[in-house]
Amino acid sequence: MKSKQYVYPAKFINEDNGTISVYFPDLEGCHTYDDTIEGASLMAKDALEGYIETILEMEKELPKPSKIQTIKSDDGFVMMVVADVLNMPAENKSVKKTLSIPKWLDREATKAHLNFSGILRNALIEHLKIG
């Protein structure tokens, strides 16, 4: 199987609540977070791979990545994140699920830039004690 890698810059922001938020300036809606730099880095790779896989499945075109030198971050740092979408094991590929949450919860979570998929995945792993 041939490997196809994508590399995008990500902003790692130190939040007031102690978490580290990760945003991909070139990819609208692609963001995640974790409590540690290491965790945030892993979550960033996961978020990027899921985002790219979804865009490719929809047969849409990915935006060209910005040069890292053009992205400023006063409250954190910028780092390139690599996604390898063709070498992802089939078991790790994302599947779409439809779920319902109260409108107020959606509003608050969206305002906090939370990664719904990442939170659900982590909660399921913890709940099932398989992590």
mmCIF file with all atom_site columns, C-alpha atoms in Angstrom:
data_model
loop_
_atom_site.group_PDB
_atom_site.id
_atom_site.type_symbol
_atom_site.label_atom_id
_atom_site.label_alt_id
_atom_site.label_comp_id
_atom_site.label_asym_id
_atom_site.label_entity_id
_atom_site.label_seq_id
_atom_site.pdbx_PDB_ins_code
_atom_site.Cartn_x
_atom_site.Cartn_y
_atom_site.Cartn_z
_atom_site.occupancy
_atom_site.B_iso_or_equiv
_atom_site.pdbx_formal_charge
_atom_site.auth_seq_id
_atom_site.auth_comp_id
_atom_site.auth_asym_id
_atom_site.auth_atom_id
_atom_site.pdbx_PDB_model_num
ATOM 1   C CA . MET A 1 1   ? 0.000   0.000  0.000  1.00 0.00 ? 1   MET A CA 1
ATOM 2   C CA . LYS A 1 2   ? 1.389   3.385  -0.973 1.00 0.00 ? 2   LYS A CA 1
ATOM 3   C CA . SER A 1 3   ? 1.589   6.129  1.632  1.00 0.00 ? 3   SER A CA 1
ATOM 4   C CA . LYS A 1 4   ? 0.065   9.563  1.124  1.00 0.00 ? 4   LYS A CA 1
ATOM 5   C CA . GLN A 1 5   ? 1.045   12.124 3.707  1.00 0.00 ? 5   GLN A CA 1
ATOM 6   C CA . TYR A 1 6   ? -0.433  15.545 4.285  1.00 0.00 ? 6   TYR A CA 1
ATOM 7   C CA . VAL A 1 7   ? 1.265   18.190 6.407  1.00 0.00 ? 7   VAL A CA 1
ATOM 8   C CA . TYR A 1 8   ? -0.569  21.193 7.858  1.00 0.00 ? 8   TYR A CA 1
ATOM 9   C CA . PRO A 1 9   ? 0.413   23.844 10.399 1.00 0.00 ? 9   PRO A CA 1
ATOM 10  C CA . ALA A 1 10  ? -1.438  23.790 13.709 1.00 0.00 ? 10  ALA A CA 1
ATOM 11  C CA . LYS A 1 11  ? -1.669  26.435 16.425 1.00 0.00 ? 11  LYS A CA 1
ATOM 12  C CA . PHE A 1 12  ? -1.282  25.089 19.963 1.00 0.00 ? 12  PHE A CA 1
ATOM 13  C CA . ILE A 1 13  ? -2.879  27.540 22.395 1.00 0.00 ? 13  ILE A CA 1
ATOM 14  C CA . ASN A 1 14  ? -2.485  27.472 26.187 1.00 0.00 ? 14  ASN A CA 1
ATOM 15  C CA . GLU A 1 15  ? -6.000  28.019 27.541 1.00 0.00 ? 15  GLU A CA 1
ATOM 16  C CA . ASP A 1 16  ? -6.844  29.655 30.883 1.00 0.00 ? 16  ASP A CA 1
ATOM 17  C CA . ASN A 1 17  ? -8.328  26.386 32.159 1.00 0.00 ? 17  ASN A CA 1
ATOM 18  C CA . GLY A 1 18  ? -5.011  24.559 31.676 1.00 0.00 ? 18  GLY A CA 1
ATOM 19  C CA . THR A 1 19  ? -5.892  22.708 28.499 1.00 0.00 ? 19  THR A CA 1
ATOM 20  C CA . ILE A 1 20  ? -4.072  23.054 25.208 1.00 0.00 ? 20  ILE A CA 1
ATOM 21  C CA . SER A 1 21  ? -6.320  23.788 22.233 1.00 0.00 ? 21  SER A CA 1
ATOM 22  C CA . VAL A 1 22  ? -5.167  22.948 18.724 1.00 0.00 ? 22  VAL A CA 1
ATOM 23  C CA . TYR A 1 23  ? -6.473  24.755 15.646 1.00 0.00 ? 23  TYR A CA 1
ATOM 24  C CA . PHE A 1 24  ? -5.640  24.207 11.981 1.00 0.00 ? 24  PHE A CA 1
ATOM 25  C CA . PRO A 1 25  ? -5.874  27.679 10.408 1.00 0.00 ? 25  PRO A CA 1
ATOM 26  C CA . ASP A 1 26  ? -6.256  26.254 6.900  1.00 0.00 ? 26  ASP A CA 1
ATOM 27  C CA . LEU A 1 27  ? -8.959  23.717 7.784  1.00 0.00 ? 27  LEU A CA 1
ATOM 28  C CA . GLU A 1 28  ? -12.237 25.206 8.965  1.00 0.00 ? 28  GLU A CA 1
ATOM 29  C CA . GLY A 1 29  ? -13.683 23.261 11.867 1.00 0.00 ? 29  GLY A CA 1
ATOM 30  C CA . CYS A 1 30  ? -10.606 21.094 12.408 1.00 0.00 ? 30  CYS A CA 1
ATOM 31  C CA . HIS A 1 31  ? -9.598  21.517 16.040 1.00 0.00 ? 31  HIS A CA 1
ATOM 32  C CA . THR A 1 32  ? -9.044  19.519 19.186 1.00 0.00 ? 32  THR A CA 1
ATOM 33  C CA . TYR A 1 33  ? -7.533  19.791 22.672 1.00 0.00 ? 33  TYR A CA 1
ATOM 34  C CA . ASP A 1 34  ? -5.886  17.891 25.508 1.00 0.00 ? 34  ASP A CA 1
ATOM 35  C CA . ASP A 1 35  ? -4.407  18.516 28.950 1.00 0.00 ? 35  ASP A CA 1
ATOM 36  C CA . THR A 1 36  ? -0.777  17.936 27.885 1.00 0.00 ? 36  THR A CA 1
ATOM 37  C CA . ILE A 1 37  ? 1.436   18.869 24.932 1.00 0.00 ? 37  ILE A CA 1
ATOM 38  C CA . GLU A 1 38  ? 1.972   15.191 24.190 1.00 0.00 ? 38  GLU A CA 1
ATOM 39  C CA . GLY A 1 39  ? -1.756  14.459 24.271 1.00 0.00 ? 39  GLY A CA 1
ATOM 40  C CA . ALA A 1 40  ? -2.585  17.538 22.216 1.00 0.00 ? 40  ALA A CA 1
ATOM 41  C CA . SER A 1 41  ? -0.021  16.476 19.596 1.00 0.00 ? 41  SER A CA 1
ATOM 42  C CA . LEU A 1 42  ? -1.588  13.018 19.316 1.00 0.00 ? 42  LEU A CA 1
ATOM 43  C CA . MET A 1 43  ? -5.091  14.477 19.220 1.00 0.00 ? 43  MET A CA 1
ATOM 44  C CA . ALA A 1 44  ? -3.970  16.935 16.506 1.00 0.00 ? 44  ALA A CA 1
ATOM 45  C CA . LYS A 1 45  ? -2.710  14.089 14.314 1.00 0.00 ? 45  LYS A CA 1
ATOM 46  C CA . ASP A 1 46  ? -5.950  12.177 14.878 1.00 0.00 ? 46  ASP A CA 1
ATOM 47  C CA . ALA A 1 47  ? -8.119  15.234 14.144 1.00 0.00 ? 47  ALA A CA 1
ATOM 48  C CA . LEU A 1 48  ? -6.139  16.024 10.990 1.00 0.00 ? 48  LEU A CA 1
ATOM 49  C CA . GLU A 1 49  ? -6.362  12.449 9.691  1.00 0.00 ? 49  GLU A CA 1
ATOM 50  C CA . GLY A 1 50  ? -10.109 12.296 10.327 1.00 0.00 ? 50  GLY A CA 1
ATOM 51  C CA . TYR A 1 51  ? -10.673 15.677 8.700  1.00 0.00 ? 51  TYR A CA 1
ATOM 52  C CA . ILE A 1 52  ? -8.636  14.798 5.605  1.00 0.00 ? 52  ILE A CA 1
ATOM 53  C CA . GLU A 1 53  ? -10.233 11.391 5.285  1.00 0.00 ? 53  GLU A CA 1
ATOM 54  C CA . THR A 1 54  ? -13.705 12.984 5.414  1.00 0.00 ? 54  THR A CA 1
ATOM 55  C CA . ILE A 1 55  ? -12.841 15.634 2.807  1.00 0.00 ? 55  ILE A CA 1
ATOM 56  C CA . LEU A 1 56  ? -11.396 12.996 0.477  1.00 0.00 ? 56  LEU A CA 1
ATOM 57  C CA . GLU A 1 57  ? -14.429 10.717 0.931  1.00 0.00 ? 57  GLU A CA 1
ATOM 58  C CA . MET A 1 58  ? -16.641 13.657 -0.024 1.00 0.00 ? 58  MET A CA 1
ATOM 59  C CA . GLU A 1 59  ? -14.416 14.103 -3.103 1.00 0.00 ? 59  GLU A CA 1
ATOM 60  C CA . LYS A 1 60  ? -13.698 17.710 -2.188 1.00 0.00 ? 60  LYS A CA 1
ATOM 61  C CA . GLU A 1 61  ? -10.384 19.457 -2.616 1.00 0.00 ? 61  GLU A CA 1
ATOM 62  C CA . LEU A 1 62  ? -8.152  20.182 0.362  1.00 0.00 ? 62  LEU A CA 1
ATOM 63  C CA . PRO A 1 63  ? -6.837  23.719 0.756  1.00 0.00 ? 63  PRO A CA 1
ATOM 64  C CA . LYS A 1 64  ? -3.134  24.278 0.278  1.00 0.00 ? 64  LYS A CA 1
ATOM 65  C CA . PRO A 1 65  ? -1.306  24.387 3.631  1.00 0.00 ? 65  PRO A CA 1
ATOM 66  C CA . SER A 1 66  ? 0.008   27.756 4.763  1.00 0.00 ? 66  SER A CA 1
ATOM 67  C CA . LYS A 1 67  ? 3.705   28.208 5.337  1.00 0.00 ? 67  LYS A CA 1
ATOM 68  C CA . ILE A 1 68  ? 4.471   27.872 9.026  1.00 0.00 ? 68  ILE A CA 1
ATOM 69  C CA . GLN A 1 69  ? 6.343   31.208 8.999  1.00 0.00 ? 69  GLN A CA 1
ATOM 70  C CA . THR A 1 70  ? 3.143   33.080 8.127  1.00 0.00 ? 70  THR A CA 1
ATOM 71  C CA . ILE A 1 71  ? 1.195   31.887 11.182 1.00 0.00 ? 71  ILE A CA 1
ATOM 72  C CA . LYS A 1 72  ? 1.563   33.846 14.407 1.00 0.00 ? 72  LYS A CA 1
ATOM 73  C CA . SER A 1 73  ? 0.667   32.663 17.883 1.00 0.00 ? 73  SER A CA 1
ATOM 74  C CA . ASP A 1 74  ? 1.184   34.972 20.859 1.00 0.00 ? 74  ASP A CA 1
ATOM 75  C CA . ASP A 1 75  ? -0.360  32.599 23.397 1.00 0.00 ? 75  ASP A CA 1
ATOM 76  C CA . GLY A 1 76  ? 1.205   29.290 22.341 1.00 0.00 ? 76  GLY A CA 1
ATOM 77  C CA . PHE A 1 77  ? 3.200   27.931 19.419 1.00 0.00 ? 77  PHE A CA 1
ATOM 78  C CA . VAL A 1 78  ? 2.806   26.670 15.853 1.00 0.00 ? 78  VAL A CA 1
ATOM 79  C CA . MET A 1 79  ? 3.877   23.201 14.723 1.00 0.00 ? 79  MET A CA 1
ATOM 80  C CA . MET A 1 80  ? 3.495   21.150 11.560 1.00 0.00 ? 80  MET A CA 1
ATOM 81  C CA . VAL A 1 81  ? 1.314   18.038 11.940 1.00 0.00 ? 81  VAL A CA 1
ATOM 82  C CA . VAL A 1 82  ? 1.627   15.038 9.615  1.00 0.00 ? 82  VAL A CA 1
ATOM 83  C CA . ALA A 1 83  ? -1.361  12.893 8.608  1.00 0.00 ? 83  ALA A CA 1
ATOM 84  C CA . ASP A 1 84  ? -0.892  9.548  6.868  1.00 0.00 ? 84  ASP A CA 1
ATOM 85  C CA . VAL A 1 85  ? -4.317  8.657  5.548  1.00 0.00 ? 85  VAL A CA 1
ATOM 86  C CA . LEU A 1 86  ? -3.605  5.686  3.291  1.00 0.00 ? 86  LEU A CA 1
ATOM 87  C CA . ASN A 1 87  ? -1.620  3.738  5.874  1.00 0.00 ? 87  ASN A CA 1
ATOM 88  C CA . MET A 1 88  ? -4.260  4.044  8.568  1.00 0.00 ? 88  MET A CA 1
ATOM 89  C CA . PRO A 1 89  ? -5.400  0.550  9.596  1.00 0.00 ? 89  PRO A CA 1
ATOM 90  C CA . ALA A 1 90  ? -8.986  -0.114 8.538  1.00 0.00 ? 90  ALA A CA 1
ATOM 91  C CA . GLU A 1 91  ? -9.980  -0.524 12.189 1.00 0.00 ? 91  GLU A CA 1
ATOM 92  C CA . ASN A 1 92  ? -8.777  3.021  12.966 1.00 0.00 ? 92  ASN A CA 1
ATOM 93  C CA . LYS A 1 93  ? -10.625 4.730  10.131 1.00 0.00 ? 93  LYS A CA 1
ATOM 94  C CA . SER A 1 94  ? -13.457 6.937  11.248 1.00 0.00 ? 94  SER A CA 1
ATOM 95  C CA . VAL A 1 95  ? -17.096 5.946  10.918 1.00 0.00 ? 95  VAL A CA 1
ATOM 96  C CA . LYS A 1 96  ? -19.895 8.481  10.980 1.00 0.00 ? 96  LYS A CA 1
ATOM 97  C CA . LYS A 1 97  ? -22.428 8.372  13.796 1.00 0.00 ? 97  LYS A CA 1
ATOM 98  C CA . THR A 1 98  ? -25.477 10.530 14.259 1.00 0.00 ? 98  THR A CA 1
ATOM 99  C CA . LEU A 1 99  ? -26.237 11.610 17.791 1.00 0.00 ? 99  LEU A CA 1
ATOM 100 C CA . SER A 1 100 ? -28.420 14.115 19.561 1.00 0.00 ? 100 SER A CA 1
ATOM 101 C CA . ILE A 1 101 ? -27.543 16.515 22.353 1.00 0.00 ? 101 ILE A CA 1
ATOM 102 C CA . PRO A 1 102 ? -29.480 19.446 23.805 1.00 0.00 ? 102 PRO A CA 1
ATOM 103 C CA . LYS A 1 103 ? -29.190 22.672 21.843 1.00 0.00 ? 103 LYS A CA 1
ATOM 104 C CA . TRP A 1 104 ? -27.725 24.557 24.834 1.00 0.00 ? 104 TRP A CA 1
ATOM 105 C CA . LEU A 1 105 ? -24.977 21.922 25.204 1.00 0.00 ? 105 LEU A CA 1
ATOM 106 C CA . ASP A 1 106 ? -24.130 22.102 21.513 1.00 0.00 ? 106 ASP A CA 1
ATOM 107 C CA . ARG A 1 107 ? -23.923 25.899 21.726 1.00 0.00 ? 107 ARG A CA 1
ATOM 108 C CA . GLU A 1 108 ? -21.613 25.845 24.764 1.00 0.00 ? 108 GLU A CA 1
ATOM 109 C CA . ALA A 1 109 ? -19.359 23.107 23.388 1.00 0.00 ? 109 ALA A CA 1
ATOM 110 C CA . THR A 1 110 ? -19.086 24.832 20.021 1.00 0.00 ? 110 THR A CA 1
ATOM 111 C CA . LYS A 1 111 ? -18.277 28.133 21.730 1.00 0.00 ? 111 LYS A CA 1
ATOM 112 C CA . ALA A 1 112 ? -15.482 26.336 23.620 1.00 0.00 ? 112 ALA A CA 1
ATOM 113 C CA . HIS A 1 113 ? -14.140 24.919 20.313 1.00 0.00 ? 113 HIS A CA 1
ATOM 114 C CA . LEU A 1 114 ? -14.476 21.331 21.530 1.00 0.00 ? 114 LEU A CA 1
ATOM 115 C CA . ASN A 1 115 ? -13.775 18.360 19.284 1.00 0.00 ? 115 ASN A CA 1
ATOM 116 C CA . PHE A 1 116 ? -16.997 16.334 19.589 1.00 0.00 ? 116 PHE A CA 1
ATOM 117 C CA . SER A 1 117 ? -15.529 13.239 17.926 1.00 0.00 ? 117 SER A CA 1
ATOM 118 C CA . GLY A 1 118 ? -12.443 13.233 20.122 1.00 0.00 ? 118 GLY A CA 1
ATOM 119 C CA . ILE A 1 119 ? -14.433 13.670 23.310 1.00 0.00 ? 119 ILE A CA 1
ATOM 120 C CA . LEU A 1 120 ? -16.889 10.916 22.380 1.00 0.00 ? 120 LEU A CA 1
ATOM 121 C CA . ARG A 1 121 ? -14.070 8.559  21.363 1.00 0.00 ? 121 ARG A CA 1
ATOM 122 C CA . ASN A 1 122 ? -12.164 9.187  24.622 1.00 0.00 ? 122 ASN A CA 1
ATOM 123 C CA . ALA A 1 123 ? -15.320 8.801  26.720 1.00 0.00 ? 123 ALA A CA 1
ATOM 124 C CA . LEU A 1 124 ? -16.183 5.505  25.019 1.00 0.00 ? 124 LEU A CA 1
ATOM 125 C CA . ILE A 1 125 ? -12.655 4.166  25.506 1.00 0.00 ? 125 ILE A CA 1
ATOM 126 C CA . GLU A 1 126 ? -12.743 5.151  29.171 1.00 0.00 ? 126 GLU A CA 1
ATOM 127 C CA . HIS A 1 127 ? -16.252 3.802  29.709 1.00 0.00 ? 127 HIS A CA 1
ATOM 128 C CA . LEU A 1 128 ? -15.406 0.490  28.035 1.00 0.00 ? 128 LEU A CA 1
ATOM 129 C CA . LYS A 1 129 ? -12.040 0.336  29.843 1.00 0.00 ? 129 LYS A CA 1
ATOM 130 C CA . ILE A 1 130 ? -10.196 -0.486 26.622 1.00 0.00 ? 130 ILE A CA 1
ATOM 131 C CA . GLY A 1 131 ? -7.618  2.316  26.567 1.00 0.00 ? 131 GLY A CA 1
#
